[in-house]
Amino acid sequence: MYTRATGARPQVQLLVRVAVAGLPAPVTVCRHDGVGGTAETASGNESYPLPARDRPLPPDLLTDVAGPVLEFLMAAKDLTDFVVWAQDIHLGREHPGWWGRFRPVLPQGTGPLEAAAFAAAVKHDTRLVELLTARVENEQADENRYNDFLIEIQRLRPSIRPRHPIVRPVS
């Protein structure tokens, strides 16, 4: 949960993130080793009043956590599931980068593929890391973001190299 002050009353907002554990500290500004976001909840609330310390949490907050938030947190039982799930998020069912009631899942673009590659690296599955790195290389139009990803993934799997000199379309 995240609290924010709007007006006179603090609010609670549900932000969910599932990330790969056991990675060294990042060396680049923007390492994408997890996925997350806010859900479109059953109650339709984007935020909830923050109750006093001695008061229970609002019932609609608990219902919303028990619905799409819990589903998001339980989507991957292990690293293998996470790799598959992150690729599913990347492709999206209704729209790329959407999953269930999380519209969008962040980071967008190749972020879920990058997170999947980190999970594969922690699993010590070099061939899968190579495959996912190639997908990121093919789909990431931002040269700086790709270079940051490559720096981070090579810290875990030094043998990973770009497949070819990169020629990206000019945006």
Coordinates of N, CA, C and O in Angstrom, one line a residue:
M1 N 0.8 -1.2 0.0 CA 0.0 0.0 0.0 C 0.9 1.2 0.0 O 2.0 1.2 0.5
Y2 N 0.4 2.3 -0.5 CA 1.0 3.5 -0.7 C 0.1 4.6 -0.1 O -1.1 4.6 -0.3
T3 N 0.6 5.5 0.8 CA -0.2 6.5 1.3 C 0.1 7.8 0.6 O 1.3 8.1 0.3
R4 N -0.9 8.7 0.5 CA -0.6 10.0 -0.1 C -1.6 11.0 0.6 O -2.6 10.6 1.1
A5 N -1.2 12.2 0.7 CA -2.0 13.2 1.3 C -2.6 14.0 0.2 O -1.9 14.6 -0.6
T6 N -3.9 14.0 0.1 CA -4.7 14.9 -0.8 C -5.7 15.6 0.0 O -6.5 15.0 0.6
G7 N -5.6 16.9 0.0 CA -6.5 17.7 0.8 C -6.1 17.5 2.3 O -5.0 17.4 2.7
A8 N -7.2 17.4 3.1 CA -7.0 17.4 4.5 C -6.8 15.9 5.0 O -6.4 15.7 6.1
R9 N -7.2 15.0 4.2 CA -7.2 13.6 4.6 C -6.3 12.7 3.9 O -6.3 12.6 2.6
P10 N -5.4 12.0 4.6 CA -4.5 11.0 3.9 C -5.3 9.9 3.2 O -6.3 9.5 3.7
Q11 N -4.7 9.4 2.1 CA -5.4 8.3 1.3 C -4.4 7.1 1.2 O -3.2 7.3 1.3
V12 N -5.0 6.0 1.0 CA -4.3 4.8 0.7 C -4.5 4.4 -0.7 O -5.7 4.4 -1.2
Q13 N -3.5 4.0 -1.4 CA -3.6 3.6 -2.8 C -2.9 2.2 -2.9 O -1.8 2.1 -2.4
L14 N -3.5 1.3 -3.6 CA -2.9 0.0 -3.8 C -2.0 -0.1 -5.0 O -2.4 0.1 -6.1
L15 N -0.7 -0.2 -4.7 CA 0.3 -0.4 -5.8 C 0.9 -1.8 -5.6 O 1.4 -2.1 -4.4
V16 N 0.9 -2.6 -6.6 CA 1.4 -4.0 -6.4 C 2.6 -4.1 -7.3 O 2.6 -3.7 -8.5
R17 N 3.6 -4.8 -6.8 CA 4.8 -5.1 -7.6 C 5.3 -6.5 -7.3 O 5.5 -6.8 -6.1
V18 N 5.6 -7.2 -8.3 CA 6.2 -8.6 -8.1 C 7.6 -8.4 -8.8 O 7.7 -8.1 -10.0
A19 N 8.7 -8.7 -8.1 CA 10.0 -8.6 -8.7 C 10.8 -9.8 -8.4 O 10.5 -10.6 -7.5
V20 N 11.9 -9.9 -9.1 CA 12.9 -11.0 -9.0 C 13.8 -10.7 -7.8 O 14.4 -9.6 -7.7
A21 N 13.8 -11.6 -6.8 CA 14.7 -11.4 -5.6 C 16.0 -12.0 -5.9 O 16.3 -12.8 -6.8
G22 N 17.0 -11.6 -5.1 CA 18.3 -12.1 -5.1 C 19.3 -11.5 -6.2 O 20.3 -12.0 -6.4
L23 N 18.9 -10.3 -6.7 CA 19.7 -9.7 -7.7 C 20.7 -8.7 -7.0 O 20.3 -8.1 -5.9
P24 N 21.9 -8.5 -7.6 CA 22.7 -7.4 -7.0 C 22.1 -6.1 -7.2 O 21.2 -5.9 -8.0
A25 N 22.5 -5.1 -6.4 CA 22.0 -3.7 -6.6 C 22.2 -3.3 -8.0 O 23.2 -3.6 -8.6
P26 N 21.2 -2.5 -8.5 CA 21.3 -2.1 -9.9 C 22.5 -1.1 -10.1 O 22.8 -0.3 -9.2
V27 N 23.1 -1.0 -11.3 CA 24.1 -0.1 -11.6 C 23.7 1.0 -12.6 O 24.3 1.9 -12.9
T28 N 22.5 0.7 -13.2 CA 21.9 1.7 -14.1 C 20.7 2.3 -13.5 O 20.2 1.9 -12.5
V29 N 20.3 3.4 -14.1 CA 19.2 4.2 -13.6 C 17.9 3.4 -13.6 O 17.0 3.6 -12.7
C30 N 17.7 2.6 -14.6 CA 16.3 2.0 -14.8 C 16.4 0.5 -15.1 O 16.2 0.1 -16.3
R31 N 16.6 -0.3 -14.1 CA 16.6 -1.7 -14.3 C 15.2 -2.2 -14.1 O 14.5 -1.9 -13.1
H32 N 14.7 -3.0 -15.1 CA 13.3 -3.5 -15.0 C 13.4 -5.0 -14.6 O 13.5 -5.9 -15.4
D33 N 13.3 -5.3 -13.3 CA 13.4 -6.6 -12.8 C 12.1 -7.1 -12.1 O 12.1 -8.0 -11.4
G34 N 11.0 -6.4 -12.4 CA 9.7 -6.7 -11.9 C 8.6 -6.1 -12.7 O 8.9 -5.3 -13.6
V35 N 7.4 -6.4 -12.3 CA 6.2 -5.9 -13.0 C 5.2 -5.4 -11.9 O 5.2 -6.0 -10.8
G36 N 4.4 -4.5 -12.2 CA 3.5 -4.0 -11.2 C 2.5 -3.0 -11.7 O 2.5 -2.7 -12.9
G37 N 1.7 -2.4 -10.8 CA 0.8 -1.4 -11.2 C -0.4 -1.3 -10.2 O -0.3 -1.8 -9.1
T38 N -1.4 -0.7 -10.6 CA -2.6 -0.6 -9.8 C -3.8 -1.2 -10.6 O -3.8 -1.2 -11.8
A39 N -4.6 -1.9 -9.9 CA -5.7 -2.7 -10.5 C -7.0 -1.8 -10.7 O -7.2 -0.9 -9.9
E40 N -7.7 -2.2 -11.7 CA -9.1 -1.7 -11.8 C -9.9 -2.6 -10.8 O -10.1 -3.8 -11.1
T41 N -10.3 -2.0 -9.7 CA -10.9 -2.8 -8.6 C -12.4 -3.0 -8.8 O -13.0 -2.2 -9.5
A42 N -12.9 -4.0 -8.0 CA -14.4 -4.2 -8.0 C -15.1 -3.0 -7.5 O -16.2 -2.7 -8.0
S43 N -14.6 -2.3 -6.5 CA -15.3 -1.2 -6.0 C -15.2 0.1 -6.8 O -15.9 1.0 -6.7
G44 N -14.2 0.0 -7.8 CA -13.9 1.2 -8.6 C -13.1 2.3 -7.9 O -12.8 3.3 -8.5
N45 N -12.7 2.0 -6.7 CA -11.9 3.0 -6.0 C -10.4 3.0 -6.5 O -9.9 2.0 -6.7
E46 N -9.9 4.2 -6.6 CA -8.5 4.3 -6.9 C -7.7 4.6 -5.6 O -6.5 4.4 -5.5
S47 N -8.4 5.1 -4.6 CA -7.8 5.3 -3.3 C -8.8 5.2 -2.2 O -10.0 5.2 -2.5
Y48 N -8.4 5.0 -1.0 CA -9.2 4.8 0.1 C -8.8 5.7 1.3 O -7.6 6.0 1.4
P49 N -9.8 6.1 2.1 CA -9.4 7.0 3.2 C -8.5 6.1 4.2 O -8.8 5.0 4.4
L50 N -7.5 6.8 4.6 CA -6.6 6.1 5.6 C -7.2 6.1 7.0 O -7.4 7.2 7.5
P51 N -7.5 5.0 7.5 CA -8.2 5.0 8.8 C -7.2 5.4 10.0 O -6.0 5.2 9.8
A52 N -7.8 5.8 11.0 CA -6.9 6.1 12.2 C -6.3 4.8 12.7 O -6.8 3.7 12.3
R53 N -5.2 4.9 13.4 CA -4.4 3.7 13.8 C -5.3 2.7 14.5 O -5.1 1.5 14.4
D54 N -6.2 3.1 15.3 CA -7.0 2.2 16.1 C -8.3 1.7 15.4 O -9.1 1.0 16.0
R55 N -8.5 2.0 14.1 CA -9.6 1.7 13.4 C -9.3 0.6 12.3 O -8.2 0.5 11.8
P56 N -10.2 -0.3 12.0 CA -9.9 -1.3 11.0 C -9.9 -0.7 9.6 O -10.3 0.4 9.4
L57 N -9.2 -1.5 8.7 CA -9.2 -1.1 7.3 C -10.6 -1.1 6.7 O -11.4 -2.0 7.1
P58 N -10.9 -0.2 5.8 CA -12.2 -0.2 5.1 C -12.5 -1.6 4.4 O -11.6 -2.1 3.8
P59 N -13.8 -2.0 4.5 CA -14.1 -3.3 3.9 C -13.9 -3.3 2.4 O -13.5 -4.4 1.9
D60 N -14.1 -2.2 1.7 CA -13.9 -2.2 0.2 C -12.4 -2.3 -0.1 O -12.1 -3.0 -1.1
L61 N -11.6 -1.8 0.8 CA -10.1 -2.0 0.6 C -9.8 -3.5 0.7 O -9.0 -4.0 -0.2
L62 N -10.3 -4.1 1.7 CA -10.0 -5.5 1.9 C -10.5 -6.4 0.8 O -9.9 -7.3 0.3
T63 N -11.7 -6.1 0.3 CA -12.3 -6.8 -0.8 C -11.5 -6.6 -2.1 O -11.2 -7.6 -2.8
D64 N -11.0 -5.4 -2.3 CA -10.2 -5.1 -3.5 C -8.9 -5.8 -3.5 O -8.4 -6.3 -4.5
V65 N -8.3 -5.9 -2.3 CA -7.0 -6.6 -2.1 C -7.2 -8.1 -2.3 O -6.4 -8.8 -3.0
A66 N -8.4 -8.7 -1.9 CA -8.6 -10.1 -2.0 C -9.0 -10.5 -3.4 O -9.0 -11.6 -3.8
G67 N -9.3 -9.5 -4.3 CA -9.7 -9.8 -5.7 C -8.4 -9.7 -6.6 O -7.5 -10.6 -6.6
P68 N -8.4 -8.7 -7.5 CA -7.3 -8.6 -8.5 C -5.9 -8.5 -7.9 O -5.0 -9.0 -8.5
V69 N -5.8 -7.9 -6.8 CA -4.5 -7.7 -6.2 C -3.9 -9.0 -5.8 O -2.7 -9.4 -6.1
L70 N -4.7 -9.8 -5.1 CA -4.2 -11.2 -4.7 C -3.9 -12.0 -5.9 O -2.9 -12.8 -6.0
E71 N -4.8 -11.9 -6.9 CA -4.6 -12.7 -8.1 C -3.3 -12.3 -8.8 O -2.5 -13.2 -9.3
F72 N -2.9 -11.1 -8.8 CA -1.7 -10.6 -9.4 C -0.5 -11.1 -8.6 O 0.5 -11.6 -9.2
L73 N -0.6 -11.0 -7.3 CA 0.5 -11.5 -6.4 C 0.7 -13.0 -6.5 O 1.8 -13.5 -6.2
M74 N -0.3 -13.8 -6.8 CA -0.2 -15.2 -6.8 C -0.1 -15.8 -8.2 O -0.1 -17.0 -8.4
A75 N 0.1 -14.9 -9.2 CA 0.1 -15.4 -10.6 C 1.3 -16.3 -10.9 O 1.2 -17.2 -11.8
A76 N 2.4 -16.1 -10.3 CA 3.6 -16.9 -10.5 C 4.1 -17.5 -9.2 O 4.3 -16.8 -8.2
K77 N 4.1 -18.8 -9.2 CA 4.5 -19.6 -8.0 C 6.0 -19.7 -7.8 O 6.5 -19.9 -6.7
D78 N 6.8 -19.6 -8.9 CA 8.2 -19.7 -8.9 C 8.8 -19.0 -10.1 O 8.1 -18.3 -10.8
L79 N 10.1 -19.0 -10.2 CA 10.8 -18.3 -11.3 C 10.3 -18.7 -12.7 O 10.2 -17.9 -13.6
T80 N 10.1 -20.0 -12.9 CA 9.7 -20.5 -14.2 C 8.3 -19.9 -14.5 O 8.1 -19.5 -15.6
D81 N 7.4 -19.9 -13.6 CA 6.1 -19.3 -13.8 C 6.2 -17.8 -14.1 O 5.5 -17.3 -14.9
F82 N 7.1 -17.2 -13.4 CA 7.3 -15.7 -13.6 C 7.8 -15.5 -15.0 O 7.3 -14.5 -15.6
V83 N 8.7 -16.3 -15.5 CA 9.2 -16.1 -16.9 C 8.0 -16.2 -17.9 O 7.9 -15.3 -18.8
V84 N 7.2 -17.2 -17.7 CA 6.0 -17.4 -18.6 C 5.0 -16.2 -18.4 O 4.5 -15.6 -19.4
W85 N 4.7 -15.9 -17.2 CA 3.8 -14.8 -16.9 C 4.2 -13.5 -17.4 O 3.4 -12.7 -18.0
A86 N 5.5 -13.1 -17.2 CA 6.0 -11.8 -17.7 C 5.8 -11.7 -19.2 O 5.5 -10.7 -19.8
Q87 N 6.1 -12.9 -19.9 CA 5.9 -12.8 -21.4 C 4.4 -12.7 -21.8 O 4.1 -12.0 -22.8
D88 N 3.6 -13.3 -21.0 CA 2.1 -13.2 -21.2 C 1.7 -11.7 -21.0 O 0.9 -11.2 -21.8
I89 N 2.3 -11.1 -20.0 CA 2.0 -9.6 -19.8 C 2.4 -8.8 -21.0 O 1.7 -8.0 -21.5
H90 N 3.6 -9.1 -21.4 CA 4.2 -8.4 -22.6 C 3.3 -8.5 -23.8 O 3.0 -7.4 -24.4
L91 N 2.8 -9.7 -24.1 CA 1.9 -9.8 -25.3 C 0.5 -9.3 -25.0 O -0.1 -8.7 -25.9
G92 N 0.0 -9.5 -23.8 CA -1.3 -9.0 -23.4 C -2.4 -9.9 -24.1 O -2.1 -10.4 -25.2
R93 N -3.5 -10.0 -23.5 CA -4.6 -10.7 -24.1 C -5.5 -9.7 -24.9 O -5.8 -9.9 -26.0
E94 N -5.9 -8.6 -24.2 CA -6.7 -7.6 -24.8 C -5.8 -6.5 -25.5 O -6.3 -5.9 -26.4
H95 N -4.7 -6.3 -24.9 CA -3.8 -5.2 -25.3 C -2.4 -5.5 -24.8 O -2.3 -5.9 -23.7
P96 N -1.4 -5.2 -25.6 CA 0.0 -5.4 -25.1 C 0.2 -4.6 -23.8 O -0.1 -3.5 -23.6
G97 N 0.8 -5.3 -22.8 CA 1.1 -4.7 -21.5 C 0.0 -4.7 -20.5 O 0.1 -4.1 -19.5
W98 N -1.1 -5.4 -20.8 CA -2.2 -5.5 -19.9 C -2.3 -6.9 -19.4 O -1.9 -7.8 -20.1
W99 N -2.7 -7.0 -18.1 CA -2.9 -8.4 -17.6 C -4.1 -8.3 -16.6 O -4.1 -7.5 -15.6
G100 N -5.1 -9.0 -16.9 CA -6.3 -9.0 -16.1 C -6.9 -7.6 -15.9 O -7.1 -6.9 -16.8
R101 N -7.0 -7.2 -14.6 CA -7.5 -5.9 -14.3 C -6.4 -4.9 -14.1 O -6.7 -3.8 -13.6
F102 N -5.2 -5.2 -14.5 CA -4.1 -4.3 -14.4 C -3.8 -3.7 -15.8 O -3.3 -4.4 -16.7
R103 N -4.3 -2.5 -16.0 CA -4.3 -1.9 -17.3 C -3.8 -0.4 -17.2 O -4.6 0.4 -16.9
P104 N -2.5 -0.2 -17.3 CA -1.4 -1.1 -17.8 C -0.7 -1.8 -16.6 O -0.8 -1.4 -15.5
V105 N 0.1 -2.7 -17.0 CA 1.2 -3.3 -16.1 C 2.4 -2.5 -16.4 O 2.8 -2.3 -17.6
L106 N 3.1 -2.1 -15.4 CA 4.3 -1.3 -15.6 C 5.6 -2.1 -15.2 O 5.5 -2.9 -14.3
P107 N 6.7 -1.9 -15.9 CA 6.9 -1.0 -17.0 C 6.3 -1.5 -18.3 O 6.2 -2.7 -18.5
Q108 N 6.0 -0.6 -19.1 CA 5.4 -1.0 -20.4 C 6.6 -1.3 -21.4 O 7.7 -1.3 -21.0
G109 N 6.2 -1.6 -22.6 CA 7.2 -1.9 -23.6 C 7.9 -3.3 -23.3 O 7.2 -4.3 -23.0
T110 N 9.2 -3.3 -23.4 CA 9.9 -4.6 -23.2 C 10.2 -4.8 -21.7 O 10.8 -5.8 -21.3
G111 N 9.7 -4.0 -20.8 CA 9.9 -4.2 -19.4 C 9.6 -5.6 -18.9 O 10.4 -6.2 -18.2
P112 N 8.4 -6.2 -19.2 CA 8.1 -7.5 -18.7 C 9.1 -8.6 -19.3 O 9.5 -9.5 -18.6
L113 N 9.6 -8.4 -20.5 CA 10.6 -9.3 -21.1 C 11.9 -9.2 -20.4 O 12.6 -10.2 -20.1
E114 N 12.3 -8.0 -20.0 CA 13.5 -7.7 -19.3 C 13.4 -8.4 -17.9 O 14.3 -9.1 -17.4
A115 N 12.3 -8.3 -17.2 CA 12.1 -8.9 -15.9 C 12.1 -10.5 -16.1 O 12.7 -11.1 -15.2
A116 N 11.6 -11.0 -17.2 CA 11.6 -12.4 -17.4 C 13.1 -12.9 -17.6 O 13.5 -13.9 -17.1
A117 N 13.9 -12.1 -18.3 CA 15.3 -12.4 -18.5 C 16.1 -12.4 -17.2 O 16.9 -13.3 -17.0
F118 N 15.8 -11.5 -16.3 CA 16.4 -11.5 -15.0 C 16.0 -12.8 -14.2 O 16.8 -13.4 -13.5
A119 N 14.7 -13.2 -14.3 CA 14.3 -14.4 -13.6 C 15.0 -15.6 -14.2 O 15.5 -16.5 -13.5
A120 N 15.1 -15.7 -15.5 CA 15.9 -16.8 -16.2 C 17.3 -16.8 -15.7 O 17.9 -17.9 -15.5
A121 N 17.9 -15.6 -15.5 CA 19.3 -15.5 -15.1 C 19.5 -16.1 -13.7 O 20.4 -16.8 -13.4
V122 N 18.5 -15.7 -12.8 CA 18.6 -16.2 -11.4 C 18.4 -17.8 -11.4 O 19.0 -18.5 -10.6
K123 N 17.6 -18.3 -12.4 CA 17.4 -19.7 -12.5 C 18.6 -20.4 -13.1 O 18.7 -21.6 -13.2
H124 N 19.6 -19.7 -13.6 CA 20.8 -20.2 -14.3 C 20.5 -20.9 -15.6 O 21.1 -21.8 -16.0
D125 N 19.5 -20.3 -16.3 CA 19.1 -20.9 -17.6 C 19.6 -20.0 -18.7 O 18.9 -19.1 -19.2
T126 N 20.9 -20.2 -19.0 CA 21.5 -19.3 -20.0 C 20.8 -19.2 -21.4 O 20.7 -18.2 -22.0
R127 N 20.4 -20.4 -21.8 CA 19.7 -20.4 -23.2 C 18.4 -19.5 -23.1 O 18.2 -18.8 -24.1
L128 N 17.7 -19.6 -22.1 CA 16.5 -18.8 -22.0 C 16.8 -17.3 -21.8 O 16.2 -16.5 -22.4
V129 N 17.9 -17.0 -21.1 CA 18.4 -15.6 -21.0 C 18.7 -15.1 -22.4 O 18.4 -14.0 -22.8
E130 N 19.4 -15.9 -23.2 CA 19.8 -15.5 -24.5 C 18.6 -15.3 -25.4 O 18.5 -14.3 -26.1
L131 N 17.6 -16.1 -25.3 CA 16.3 -16.0 -26.1 C 15.6 -14.7 -25.7 O 15.2 -13.9 -26.5
L132 N 15.5 -14.5 -24.4 CA 14.8 -13.3 -23.9 C 15.6 -12.0 -24.2 O 15.0 -11.0 -24.6
T133 N 16.9 -12.1 -24.1 CA 17.7 -10.9 -24.5 C 17.6 -10.6 -26.0 O 17.5 -9.4 -26.4
A134 N 17.5 -11.6 -26.8 CA 17.3 -11.4 -28.2 C 15.9 -10.7 -28.5 O 15.8 -9.8 -29.3
R135 N 14.9 -11.2 -27.7 CA 13.6 -10.5 -27.9 C 13.6 -9.1 -27.5 O 13.0 -8.2 -28.2
V136 N 14.3 -8.8 -26.4 CA 14.4 -7.4 -26.0 C 15.2 -6.6 -27.1 O 14.8 -5.5 -27.4
E137 N 16.2 -7.2 -27.6 CA 17.0 -6.5 -28.6 C 16.2 -6.2 -29.8 O 16.3 -5.1 -30.4
N138 N 15.3 -7.1 -30.2 CA 14.5 -7.0 -31.4 C 13.4 -5.9 -31.2 O 13.0 -5.3 -32.1
E139 N 12.9 -5.8 -29.9 CA 11.7 -5.0 -29.7 C 11.9 -3.7 -29.0 O 11.0 -2.8 -29.0
Q140 N 13.1 -3.5 -28.5 CA 13.3 -2.2 -27.8 C 13.9 -1.2 -28.7 O 15.0 -1.3 -29.2
A141 N 13.2 -0.2 -29.0 CA 13.6 0.9 -29.9 C 14.5 1.9 -29.3 O 15.2 2.6 -30.0
D142 N 14.5 2.0 -28.0 CA 15.3 3.0 -27.2 C 16.7 2.4 -27.0 O 16.9 1.5 -26.1
E143 N 17.7 2.9 -27.7 CA 19.1 2.4 -27.6 C 19.6 2.5 -26.1 O 20.3 1.5 -25.7
N144 N 19.3 3.6 -25.5 CA 19.8 3.7 -24.1 C 19.2 2.7 -23.2 O 19.9 2.1 -22.3
R145 N 17.9 2.5 -23.3 CA 17.3 1.5 -22.4 C 17.8 0.1 -22.7 O 18.0 -0.6 -21.8
Y146 N 18.0 -0.2 -24.0 CA 18.6 -1.5 -24.3 C 20.0 -1.7 -23.7 O 20.3 -2.7 -23.1
N147 N 20.8 -0.6 -23.9 CA 22.1 -0.7 -23.3 C 22.1 -0.9 -21.8 O 22.9 -1.6 -21.3
D148 N 21.2 -0.2 -21.1 CA 21.1 -0.4 -19.6 C 20.7 -1.8 -19.3 O 21.3 -2.4 -18.4
F149 N 19.8 -2.4 -20.1 CA 19.4 -3.8 -19.8 C 20.6 -4.7 -20.1 O 20.8 -5.6 -19.3
L150 N 21.3 -4.5 -21.1 CA 22.4 -5.3 -21.5 C 23.5 -5.3 -20.4 O 24.1 -6.3 -20.0
I151 N 23.8 -4.1 -19.9 CA 24.8 -3.9 -18.8 C 24.3 -4.8 -17.6 O 25.1 -5.5 -17.0
E152 N 23.0 -4.6 -17.2 CA 22.5 -5.3 -16.0 C 22.5 -6.9 -16.2 O 22.9 -7.6 -15.3
I153 N 22.1 -7.3 -17.4 CA 21.9 -8.8 -17.6 C 23.3 -9.4 -17.7 O 23.6 -10.5 -17.3
Q154 N 24.3 -8.7 -18.3 CA 25.7 -9.2 -18.4 C 26.3 -9.3 -17.0 O 27.3 -10.1 -16.8
R155 N 25.9 -8.6 -16.0 CA 26.4 -8.7 -14.7 C 26.1 -10.1 -14.1 O 26.8 -10.7 -13.3
L156 N 24.9 -10.7 -14.5 CA 24.5 -12.0 -14.1 C 25.0 -13.1 -15.0 O 25.3 -14.2 -14.6
R157 N 25.0 -12.8 -16.3 CA 25.4 -13.8 -17.3 C 26.4 -13.1 -18.3 O 26.0 -12.5 -19.3
P158 N 27.7 -13.0 -17.9 CA 28.7 -12.3 -18.7 C 28.8 -12.8 -20.1 O 29.3 -12.0 -21.0
S159 N 28.4 -14.0 -20.4 CA 28.5 -14.5 -21.8 C 27.5 -13.9 -22.8 O 27.6 -14.0 -24.0
I160 N 26.5 -13.2 -22.3 CA 25.4 -12.6 -23.1 C 26.0 -11.5 -23.9 O 26.6 -10.6 -23.4
R161 N 25.8 -11.5 -25.2 CA 26.3 -10.5 -26.1 C 25.2 -10.1 -27.1 O 24.3 -10.9 -27.4
P162 N 25.2 -8.8 -27.6 CA 24.3 -8.5 -28.6 C 24.5 -9.4 -29.8 O 25.6 -9.8 -30.1
R163 N 23.5 -9.8 -30.5 CA 23.6 -10.7 -31.7 C 24.2 -10.1 -32.9 O 24.8 -10.7 -33.7
H164 N 24.0 -8.8 -33.0 CA 24.5 -8.1 -34.2 C 24.6 -6.6 -33.9 O 24.0 -6.1 -33.0
P165 N 25.4 -5.9 -34.8 CA 25.3 -4.4 -34.6 C 23.9 -4.0 -34.7 O 23.2 -4.3 -35.6
I166 N 23.5 -3.1 -33.8 CA 22.1 -2.7 -33.7 C 21.9 -1.5 -34.6 O 22.6 -0.5 -34.6
V167 N 20.9 -1.6 -35.5 CA 20.4 -0.5 -36.3 C 19.0 -0.3 -35.9 O 18.1 -1.2 -36.2
R168 N 18.7 0.7 -35.2 CA 17.3 1.0 -34.8 C 16.6 2.0 -35.7 O 17.3 2.9 -36.2
P169 N 15.3 1.9 -35.8 CA 14.6 2.9 -36.6 C 14.6 4.2 -35.9 O 14.6 4.3 -34.7
V170 N 14.7 5.3 -36.6 CA 14.6 6.6 -36.1 C 13.2 6.9 -35.7 O 12.3 6.8 -36.6
S171 N 12.9 7.3 -34.5 CA 11.6 7.6 -34.1 C 11.2 9.0 -34.4 O 11.9 9.9 -34.4

